[in-house]
mmCIF file of C-alpha atoms in Angstrom:
data_model
loop_
_atom_site.group_PDB
_atom_site.id
_atom_site.type_symbol
_atom_site.label_atom_id
_atom_site.label_comp_id
_atom_site.label_asym_id
_atom_site.label_seq_id
_atom_site.Cartn_x
_atom_site.Cartn_y
_atom_site.Cartn_z
ATOM 1 C CA UNK A 1 79.967 116.553 120.687
ATOM 2 C CA UNK A 2 78.290 119.828 119.607
ATOM 3 C CA UNK A 3 78.922 122.853 121.767
ATOM 4 C CA UNK A 4 76.195 124.655 123.678
ATOM 5 C CA UNK A 5 75.522 128.216 122.566
ATOM 6 C CA UNK A 6 73.651 128.981 125.783
ATOM 7 C CA UNK A 7 75.041 128.185 129.221
ATOM 8 C CA UNK A 8 72.950 127.550 132.327
ATOM 9 C CA UNK A 9 74.735 129.548 135.023
ATOM 10 C CA UNK A 10 74.091 128.955 138.726
ATOM 11 C CA UNK A 11 75.153 131.760 141.078
ATOM 12 C CA UNK A 12 76.222 130.734 144.572
ATOM 13 C CA UNK A 13 76.823 133.067 147.512
ATOM 14 C CA UNK A 14 80.461 132.401 148.475
ATOM 15 C CA UNK A 15 79.801 133.355 152.091
ATOM 16 C CA UNK A 16 76.778 131.123 152.719
ATOM 17 C CA UNK A 17 77.000 128.499 149.964
ATOM 18 C CA UNK A 18 73.362 129.173 149.079
ATOM 19 C CA UNK A 19 71.962 129.408 145.569
ATOM 20 C CA UNK A 20 71.060 133.033 144.851
ATOM 21 C CA UNK A 21 69.903 132.587 141.276
ATOM 22 C CA UNK A 22 70.345 130.894 137.937
ATOM 23 C CA UNK A 23 69.889 131.989 134.367
ATOM 24 C CA UNK A 24 70.741 131.158 130.771
ATOM 25 C CA UNK A 25 73.642 133.185 129.375
ATOM 26 C CA UNK A 26 74.851 133.248 125.750
ATOM 27 C CA UNK A 27 78.227 131.508 125.664
ATOM 28 C CA UNK A 28 79.863 134.424 123.855
ATOM 29 C CA UNK A 29 79.058 136.705 126.805
ATOM 30 C CA UNK A 30 81.171 134.589 129.165
ATOM 31 C CA UNK A 31 84.986 134.779 129.372
ATOM 32 C CA UNK A 32 87.213 132.171 127.757
ATOM 33 C CA UNK A 33 88.610 131.393 131.192
ATOM 34 C CA UNK A 34 88.157 132.357 134.840
ATOM 35 C CA UNK A 35 91.890 131.906 135.421
ATOM 36 C CA UNK A 36 92.376 135.645 135.927
ATOM 37 C CA UNK A 37 90.548 137.620 138.604
ATOM 38 C CA UNK A 38 87.052 138.228 137.217
ATOM 39 C CA UNK A 39 84.211 140.491 138.289
ATOM 40 C CA UNK A 40 80.718 140.912 136.906
ATOM 41 C CA UNK A 41 77.859 143.370 137.309
ATOM 42 C CA UNK A 42 74.507 141.933 138.343
ATOM 43 C CA UNK A 43 71.833 144.570 138.612
ATOM 44 C CA UNK A 44 73.380 147.589 140.299
ATOM 45 C CA UNK A 45 75.970 145.581 142.226
ATOM 46 C CA UNK A 46 79.440 144.292 141.340
ATOM 47 C CA UNK A 47 80.558 140.795 142.321
ATOM 48 C CA UNK A 48 83.927 139.068 142.227
ATOM 49 C CA UNK A 49 84.110 135.465 141.056
ATOM 50 C CA UNK A 50 85.580 133.441 143.913
ATOM 51 C CA UNK A 51 85.493 130.136 142.054
ATOM 52 C CA UNK A 52 84.175 128.713 138.801
ATOM 53 C CA UNK A 53 83.308 125.127 137.867
ATOM 54 C CA UNK A 54 84.411 124.469 135.198
ATOM 55 C CA UNK A 55 87.116 127.095 134.705
ATOM 56 C CA UNK A 56 87.255 127.318 130.907
ATOM 57 C CA UNK A 57 84.824 128.043 128.086
ATOM 58 C CA UNK A 58 85.918 124.877 126.301
ATOM 59 C CA UNK A 59 84.551 122.868 129.210
ATOM 60 C CA UNK A 60 81.317 124.711 129.985
ATOM 61 C CA UNK A 61 80.427 124.970 126.294
ATOM 62 C CA UNK A 62 80.545 121.180 126.172
ATOM 63 C CA UNK A 63 78.429 120.648 129.294
ATOM 64 C CA UNK A 64 76.146 123.658 128.936
ATOM 65 C CA UNK A 65 76.450 124.367 132.655
ATOM 66 C CA UNK A 66 78.527 126.693 134.826
ATOM 67 C CA UNK A 67 78.645 127.169 138.601
ATOM 68 C CA UNK A 68 79.953 130.491 139.894
ATOM 69 C CA UNK A 69 80.648 131.358 143.522
ATOM 70 C CA UNK A 70 80.327 135.110 143.945
ATOM 71 C CA UNK A 71 81.138 137.667 146.611
ATOM 72 C CA UNK A 72 79.797 141.203 146.445
ATOM 73 C CA UNK A 73 82.425 143.898 146.089
ATOM 74 C CA UNK A 74 82.040 146.513 148.794
ATOM 75 C CA UNK A 75 83.360 149.971 148.062
ATOM 76 C CA UNK A 76 84.528 152.314 150.797
ATOM 77 C CA UNK A 77 85.266 155.988 150.293
ATOM 78 C CA UNK A 78 88.661 156.919 151.702
ATOM 79 C CA UNK A 79 90.409 160.265 151.778
ATOM 80 C CA UNK A 80 93.434 159.843 149.431
ATOM 81 C CA UNK A 81 95.611 161.639 151.957
ATOM 82 C CA UNK A 82 94.910 158.857 154.457
ATOM 83 C CA UNK A 83 95.990 155.996 152.184
ATOM 84 C CA UNK A 84 99.144 154.177 153.271
ATOM 85 C CA UNK A 85 101.447 151.729 151.532
ATOM 86 C CA UNK A 86 101.898 148.392 153.279
ATOM 87 C CA UNK A 87 105.531 148.037 152.119
ATOM 88 C CA UNK A 88 108.428 150.495 152.086
ATOM 89 C CA UNK A 89 109.677 149.318 148.678
ATOM 90 C CA UNK A 90 108.704 147.340 145.585
ATOM 91 C CA UNK A 91 110.498 146.335 142.400
ATOM 92 C CA UNK A 92 110.269 148.708 139.456
ATOM 93 C CA UNK A 93 109.076 146.245 136.820
ATOM 94 C CA UNK A 94 107.158 143.000 136.643
ATOM 95 C CA UNK A 95 108.168 140.357 134.087
ATOM 96 C CA UNK A 96 105.821 139.727 131.153
ATOM 97 C CA UNK A 97 103.369 136.847 130.953
ATOM 98 C CA UNK A 98 104.130 134.253 128.283
ATOM 99 C CA UNK A 99 101.655 134.618 125.432
ATOM 100 C CA UNK A 100 99.099 131.821 125.308
ATOM 101 C CA UNK A 101 100.244 130.267 128.596
ATOM 102 C CA UNK A 102 98.026 129.093 131.426
ATOM 103 C CA UNK A 103 98.517 128.131 135.047
ATOM 104 C CA UNK A 104 95.387 125.981 135.087
ATOM 105 C CA UNK A 105 96.292 122.410 135.955
ATOM 106 C CA UNK A 106 99.915 123.409 136.592
ATOM 107 C CA UNK A 107 101.988 123.195 139.756
ATOM 108 C CA UNK A 108 103.225 126.769 139.997
ATOM 109 C CA UNK A 109 104.675 129.217 142.480
ATOM 110 C CA UNK A 110 102.021 131.910 142.734
ATOM 111 C CA UNK A 111 103.216 135.270 144.015
ATOM 112 C CA UNK A 112 101.495 138.515 144.783
ATOM 113 C CA UNK A 113 102.826 141.151 142.428
ATOM 114 C CA UNK A 114 104.268 143.141 145.360
ATOM 115 C CA UNK A 115 106.306 140.066 146.412
ATOM 116 C CA UNK A 116 108.318 140.036 143.189
ATOM 117 C CA UNK A 117 112.057 140.240 143.960
ATOM 118 C CA UNK A 118 111.568 141.301 147.577
ATOM 119 C CA UNK A 119 114.145 138.721 148.693
ATOM 120 C CA UNK A 120 116.788 137.845 146.125
ATOM 121 C CA UNK A 121 120.406 136.993 145.475
ATOM 122 C CA UNK A 122 122.434 139.955 144.229
ATOM 123 C CA UNK A 123 125.983 139.974 142.841
ATOM 124 C CA UNK A 124 128.489 141.348 145.348
ATOM 125 C CA UNK A 125 129.889 143.469 142.521
ATOM 126 C CA UNK A 126 126.672 145.516 142.744
ATOM 127 C CA UNK A 127 127.354 146.555 146.345
ATOM 128 C CA UNK A 128 127.295 150.318 145.563
ATOM 129 C CA UNK A 129 123.778 149.966 144.118
ATOM 130 C CA UNK A 130 122.656 147.871 147.106
ATOM 131 C CA UNK A 131 123.943 150.562 149.470
ATOM 132 C CA UNK A 132 122.078 153.260 147.518
ATOM 133 C CA UNK A 133 118.798 151.327 147.706
ATOM 134 C CA UNK A 134 119.215 150.618 151.406
ATOM 135 C CA UNK A 135 119.704 154.328 152.088
ATOM 136 C CA UNK A 136 116.533 155.166 150.167
ATOM 137 C CA UNK A 137 114.474 152.546 152.029
ATOM 138 C CA UNK A 138 115.859 153.675 155.382
ATOM 139 C CA UNK A 139 114.602 157.177 154.557
ATOM 140 C CA UNK A 140 111.143 155.712 153.988
ATOM 141 C CA UNK A 141 111.273 154.203 157.484
ATOM 142 C CA UNK A 142 112.536 157.347 159.185
ATOM 143 C CA UNK A 143 110.605 160.013 157.281
ATOM 144 C CA UNK A 144 107.436 158.400 155.929
ATOM 145 C CA UNK A 145 106.360 155.708 158.373
ATOM 146 C CA UNK A 146 102.931 156.146 159.898
ATOM 147 C CA UNK A 147 101.573 153.430 162.193
ATOM 148 C CA UNK A 148 101.706 150.132 160.334
ATOM 149 C CA UNK A 149 102.118 151.713 156.892
ATOM 150 C CA UNK A 150 104.069 154.222 154.856
ATOM 151 C CA UNK A 151 103.072 157.502 153.227
ATOM 152 C CA UNK A 152 105.710 156.987 150.535
ATOM 153 C CA UNK A 153 107.536 153.996 149.080
ATOM 154 C CA UNK A 154 110.769 153.499 147.184
ATOM 155 C CA UNK A 155 110.419 151.937 143.742
ATOM 156 C CA UNK A 156 113.644 150.043 143.124
ATOM 157 C CA UNK A 157 115.253 150.860 139.770
ATOM 158 C CA UNK A 158 118.894 150.699 140.827
ATOM 159 C CA UNK A 159 119.379 146.926 140.367
ATOM 160 C CA UNK A 160 117.579 145.906 137.160
ATOM 161 C CA UNK A 161 119.867 142.891 136.616
ATOM 162 C CA UNK A 162 120.743 141.485 140.051
ATOM 163 C CA UNK A 163 122.966 138.691 138.689
ATOM 164 C CA UNK A 164 124.931 140.982 136.391
ATOM 165 C CA UNK A 165 128.464 139.720 135.837
ATOM 166 C CA UNK A 166 127.722 136.196 137.035
ATOM 167 C CA UNK A 167 127.454 133.034 134.960
ATOM 168 C CA UNK A 168 124.940 130.962 136.915
ATOM 169 C CA UNK A 169 122.919 128.654 134.667
ATOM 170 C CA UNK A 170 119.698 126.761 135.196
ATOM 171 C CA UNK A 171 121.534 123.503 134.589
ATOM 172 C CA UNK A 172 124.008 124.351 137.332
ATOM 173 C CA UNK A 173 121.195 125.273 139.695
ATOM 174 C CA UNK A 174 119.517 121.937 139.007
ATOM 175 C CA UNK A 175 122.719 120.143 139.855
ATOM 176 C CA UNK A 176 123.304 122.200 143.002
ATOM 177 C CA UNK A 177 119.873 121.665 144.580
ATOM 178 C CA UNK A 178 119.935 117.886 144.134
ATOM 179 C CA UNK A 179 117.039 115.457 143.942
ATOM 180 C CA UNK A 180 115.217 116.122 147.232
ATOM 181 C CA UNK A 181 113.559 119.259 145.834
ATOM 182 C CA UNK A 182 110.339 119.795 143.910
ATOM 183 C CA UNK A 183 110.593 121.537 140.557
ATOM 184 C CA UNK A 184 107.503 123.552 139.664
ATOM 185 C CA UNK A 185 106.104 124.542 136.288
ATOM 186 C CA UNK A 186 106.999 128.206 136.663
ATOM 187 C CA UNK A 187 105.790 131.411 138.301
ATOM 188 C CA UNK A 188 102.380 133.043 138.180
ATOM 189 C CA UNK A 189 100.875 136.127 139.782
ATOM 190 C CA UNK A 190 97.740 136.006 141.899
ATOM 191 C CA UNK A 191 94.699 137.129 139.923
ATOM 192 C CA UNK A 192 96.591 137.092 136.604
ATOM 193 C CA UNK A 193 96.178 134.455 133.909
ATOM 194 C CA UNK A 194 99.220 132.695 132.499
ATOM 195 C CA UNK A 195 102.818 131.965 133.471
ATOM 196 C CA UNK A 196 105.686 134.419 133.699
ATOM 197 C CA UNK A 197 107.793 134.214 130.544
ATOM 198 C CA UNK A 198 111.112 132.428 131.051
ATOM 199 C CA UNK A 199 110.333 131.648 134.676
ATOM 200 C CA UNK A 200 111.379 128.746 136.865
ATOM 201 C CA UNK A 201 110.729 127.751 140.475
ATOM 202 C CA UNK A 202 111.938 124.985 142.758
ATOM 203 C CA UNK A 203 110.733 124.249 146.278
ATOM 204 C CA UNK A 204 113.474 123.335 148.744
ATOM 205 C CA UNK A 205 113.095 120.529 151.319
ATOM 206 C CA UNK A 206 112.608 122.976 154.216
ATOM 207 C CA UNK A 207 109.782 124.849 152.463
ATOM 208 C CA UNK A 208 111.126 128.036 150.799
ATOM 209 C CA UNK A 209 111.220 128.265 147.012
ATOM 210 C CA UNK A 210 113.946 129.528 144.741
ATOM 211 C CA UNK A 211 112.499 131.239 141.699
ATOM 212 C CA UNK A 212 113.559 133.525 138.921
ATOM 213 C CA UNK A 213 114.050 134.196 135.256
ATOM 214 C CA UNK A 214 116.287 132.548 132.696
ATOM 215 C CA UNK A 215 117.033 133.121 129.068
ATOM 216 C CA UNK A 216 118.653 130.412 126.999
ATOM 217 C CA UNK A 217 119.551 128.661 130.241
ATOM 218 C CA UNK A 218 121.332 131.606 131.882
ATOM 219 C CA UNK A 219 119.803 133.071 135.044
ATOM 220 C CA UNK A 220 119.059 136.797 135.278
ATOM 221 C CA UNK A 221 117.028 136.748 138.508
ATOM 222 C CA UNK A 222 117.236 134.374 141.485
ATOM 223 C CA UNK A 223 114.718 135.159 144.197
ATOM 224 C CA UNK A 224 113.778 133.350 147.392
ATOM 225 C CA UNK A 225 110.157 133.047 148.460
ATOM 226 C CA UNK A 226 110.299 132.377 152.173
ATOM 227 C CA UNK A 227 107.652 130.322 153.940
ATOM 228 C CA UNK A 228 107.595 128.683 157.346
ATOM 229 C CA UNK A 229 110.631 126.430 157.390
ATOM 230 C CA UNK A 230 110.832 122.828 158.556
ATOM 231 C CA UNK A 231 113.616 120.808 160.173
ATOM 232 C CA UNK A 232 115.565 120.620 156.902
ATOM 233 C CA UNK A 233 116.783 124.205 157.273
ATOM 234 C CA UNK A 234 120.418 123.293 157.953
ATOM 235 C CA UNK A 235 120.828 121.425 154.673
ATOM 236 C CA UNK A 236 119.138 124.166 152.654
ATOM 237 C CA UNK A 237 121.313 126.806 154.328
ATOM 238 C CA UNK A 238 124.473 124.926 153.325
ATOM 239 C CA UNK A 239 123.183 124.541 149.775
ATOM 240 C CA UNK A 240 122.369 128.259 149.408
ATOM 241 C CA UNK A 241 125.633 129.345 151.031
ATOM 242 C CA UNK A 242 127.695 127.174 148.665
ATOM 243 C CA UNK A 243 125.824 128.500 145.635
ATOM 244 C CA UNK A 244 126.177 132.122 146.774
ATOM 245 C CA UNK A 245 129.846 131.710 147.632
ATOM 246 C CA UNK A 246 130.726 130.132 144.276
ATOM 247 C CA UNK A 247 129.048 132.926 142.311
ATOM 248 C CA UNK A 248 129.893 135.817 144.637
ATOM 249 C CA UNK A 249 126.309 136.560 145.684
ATOM 250 C CA UNK A 250 124.655 137.828 148.827
ATOM 251 C CA UNK A 251 121.048 137.368 149.884
ATOM 252 C CA UNK A 252 119.233 140.700 150.113
ATOM 253 C CA UNK A 253 115.896 141.278 151.839
ATOM 254 C CA UNK A 254 115.096 144.723 150.559
ATOM 255 C CA UNK A 255 112.187 145.717 152.792
ATOM 256 C CA UNK A 256 114.087 144.811 155.952
ATOM 257 C CA UNK A 257 117.241 146.518 154.690
ATOM 258 C CA UNK A 258 119.147 143.305 155.364
ATOM 259 C CA UNK A 259 122.028 141.717 153.475
ATOM 260 C CA UNK A 260 123.338 138.257 154.307
ATOM 261 C CA UNK A 261 126.806 137.054 153.282
ATOM 262 C CA UNK A 262 127.232 133.554 151.792
ATOM 263 C CA UNK A 263 127.434 132.000 155.263
ATOM 264 C CA UNK A 264 125.618 128.765 156.069
ATOM 265 C CA UNK A 265 125.306 129.806 159.719
ATOM 266 C CA UNK A 266 123.774 133.194 158.924
ATOM 267 C CA UNK A 267 121.437 131.744 156.304
ATOM 268 C CA UNK A 268 120.284 129.019 158.691
ATOM 269 C CA UNK A 269 119.354 131.630 161.291
ATOM 270 C CA UNK A 270 117.510 133.653 158.646
ATOM 271 C CA UNK A 271 115.626 130.653 157.236
ATOM 272 C CA UNK A 272 114.633 129.620 160.761
ATOM 273 C CA UNK A 273 113.184 133.076 161.424
ATOM 274 C CA UNK A 274 115.472 133.619 164.381
ATOM 275 C CA UNK A 275 117.217 136.764 163.175
#
């Protein structure tokens, strides 16, 4: 089937669902994919693309039609001195995106960039570094907190390799979590196209997801993305405690300056949101 060189684009107001206009657009002026966060200028206004049907150029070049739901971007002038951070700490670096990868049609764990490594397992051998980071974050709370935000934040550089000195492998993790879990296709970041290079993610029966990075089967990062837990918390707590105990790890929630030992009881309380 020959491809269309001109695409009929229908613009829909994302707030009302009403058609606000339609026009013919040369295919080369449209992106190859709307997988990443996309904005466009129409007249003197800027709009963000809330959804696109279809999502890829390969598809809309075949059909000759594209439906875009748009929401106008509203800009507000704010005094820079009044800006606050929502978190007291974030990780220093984000992992790279695998070249040529896509999250379209994949079952992935999608994180906000600020959520990367906020809760993770850290080798007990790195306790001095953990203590140093905790002291820095506590200073943010005591010296830079303002209302619900923070005037400063601590960028964590002290623990670049949280599983340093351990030998945990992806194969061992697969064996430890059993068959009642859901393995995902990897990690992605909200508004960013593609999958994180070398990433893995597995959703536990009670809801939270273990995620991280591996290279040649050996884990370098093991994070925990916590969501509202279900009744299966006790079993997941035992699983995580056994894994942490075997590899001499503790669970660290950086922004709350909290460190949990490899105890099933403590982890169950934490997973249940009762701590």
